Amino acid sequence: MNAILQPHQHFNKVDFKPKDYKDEKTPSFWCAGCGHYGVLTGLLRALAELGVDPNHLVSVSGIGCSSRLPYFVNSYKMHTLHGRAGPVATGVHLARPDLAVVVTGGDGDGFSIGGGHMPHLARKNINITYILMDNHVYGLTKGQCSPTSREEMKAAVTPYGGMEEPLDPILYMLTYGATYVAQAFAGNAKLGAQLIKEGMEHKGFSFINLLSQCPSFNELDTALSFRSACDQVDTAHDISDRNAAMQVVNKAKQEGRIPTGLLYKSERPALHERMAELVKRVGGTKDYDLRKIIDLARP
Ligand SMILES: Cc1ncc(C[n+]2csc(CCOP(=O)(O)OP(=O)(O)O)c2C)c(N)n1
């Protein structure tokens, strides 16, 4: 593994417009009015601003309406198993740390079935960008509660409303040590694009929660309700202070508001750098001697 290889070396390589990053073979096929279109628009704009070479871009997803997104992007792509986009993306990244890896997926995919993986992407500081397309519902399977659904949301299997406290993906990611944490309303593609771009430039695990309305199965969280509850707060606190970021989020939640913008950013070694360092320490080549690693680990 070569520590010098970084995705950034493939930035500013092409002069593409956002539409050039759209896979023209596959027209996007979400419902009319779906917020996921806004996520796609933001991503395509971010890619154009970065000028990332599509040959060095990998778009990875799990299963869900949101997880269809890689189909629509001019890149290498992997539509994997429900909840398993994170581990697959980790493997892609560790095998080829020079590629830009973007995961997209839903709140169900990431925080229900995939929930066991999320802390580890954050704590290991995997150098990938994770875009959560958070519509507070399972869209593809036609409207069950997700971990981010509001308690009062009535769905087919919860006709009297839910019984569970929703989790907050932002607080979750701050807690587990993600080094770039941001949030926006998916319909604000300008802010979405800016946050995705900065997230892809960030070295380490970047997590961007994009609130995305589901007009087919979530009547509570509409485009209007998301848009009117969002406040851009990213200049109001020290961005490198994790406790301050948590306080901002908690305060906004108490007031029924949604804090958007860049909420937290810090620097620490990413996993691929630590692995490269280990290889160097025990032999200086990727064909390292496992015995040396074991000997080194002995007290
Ligand atoms: C192992 C497994 N369990 C369950 C499913 C059914 N399933 C497919 S998508 C999905 C949830 C999708 O919700 P979300 O991830 O929030 O994305 P959305 O469709 O709302 O964009 C479920 C439960 C599956 N495909 N595989």
CSV table of C-alpha atoms and ligand atoms in Angstrom, one decimal, residues 36 63-67 82 105-110 113 133 135 137-141 146, ligand 1:
chain,number,residue,atom,x,y,z
A,36,HIS,CA,-33.5,12.0,-3.8
A,63,ILE,CA,-30.5,-1.4,-1.2
A,64,GLY,CA,-33.4,1.1,-1.2
A,65,CYS,CA,-34.8,3.8,-3.5
A,66,SER,CA,-31.8,5.9,-2.4
A,67,SER,CA,-29.4,3.1,-3.2
A,82,HIS,CA,-29.0,-4.1,2.0
A,105,GLY,CA,-28.0,5.1,0.9
A,106,GLY,CA,-31.1,5.5,3.0
A,107,ASP,CA,-31.7,5.8,6.7
A,108,GLY,CA,-33.0,2.3,6.8
A,109,ASP,CA,-30.0,0.9,4.8
A,110,GLY,CA,-27.5,2.8,6.9
A,113,ILE,CA,-29.8,-3.3,8.9
A,133,MET,CA,-30.4,10.2,1.9
A,135,ASN,CA,-36.3,10.5,4.2
A,137,VAL,CA,-39.0,6.1,6.1
A,138,TYR,CA,-38.4,2.9,4.2
A,139,GLY,CA,-39.4,4.0,0.7
A,140,LEU,CA,-38.6,1.1,-1.5
A,141,THR,CA,-40.7,-1.4,0.6
A,146,SER,CA,-37.2,3.7,9.8
B,1,LIG,C1,-31.6,-8.5,3.9
B,1,LIG,C2,-32.7,-7.6,3.4
B,1,LIG,N1,-33.7,-7.3,4.3
B,1,LIG,C3,-34.7,-6.5,3.9
B,1,LIG,C4,-34.8,-6.0,2.6
B,1,LIG,C5,-36.0,-5.2,2.1
B,1,LIG,N2,-35.7,-3.8,2.0
B,1,LIG,C6,-35.2,-3.3,0.8
B,1,LIG,S1,-35.0,-1.7,0.8
B,1,LIG,C7,-35.4,-1.6,2.5
B,1,LIG,C8,-35.5,-0.3,3.2
B,1,LIG,C9,-35.2,0.9,2.4
B,1,LIG,O1,-35.3,2.1,3.1
B,1,LIG,P1,-34.1,3.1,3.1
B,1,LIG,O2,-32.8,2.5,3.2
B,1,LIG,O3,-34.5,4.1,4.1
B,1,LIG,O4,-34.2,3.7,1.6
B,1,LIG,P2,-35.3,4.5,0.8
B,1,LIG,O5,-36.0,3.4,0.0
B,1,LIG,O6,-36.3,5.1,1.8
B,1,LIG,O7,-34.6,5.4,0.0
B,1,LIG,C10,-35.8,-2.9,2.9
B,1,LIG,C11,-36.2,-3.1,4.3
B,1,LIG,C12,-33.8,-6.4,1.7
B,1,LIG,N3,-33.7,-6.0,0.4
B,1,LIG,N4,-32.8,-7.2,2.1
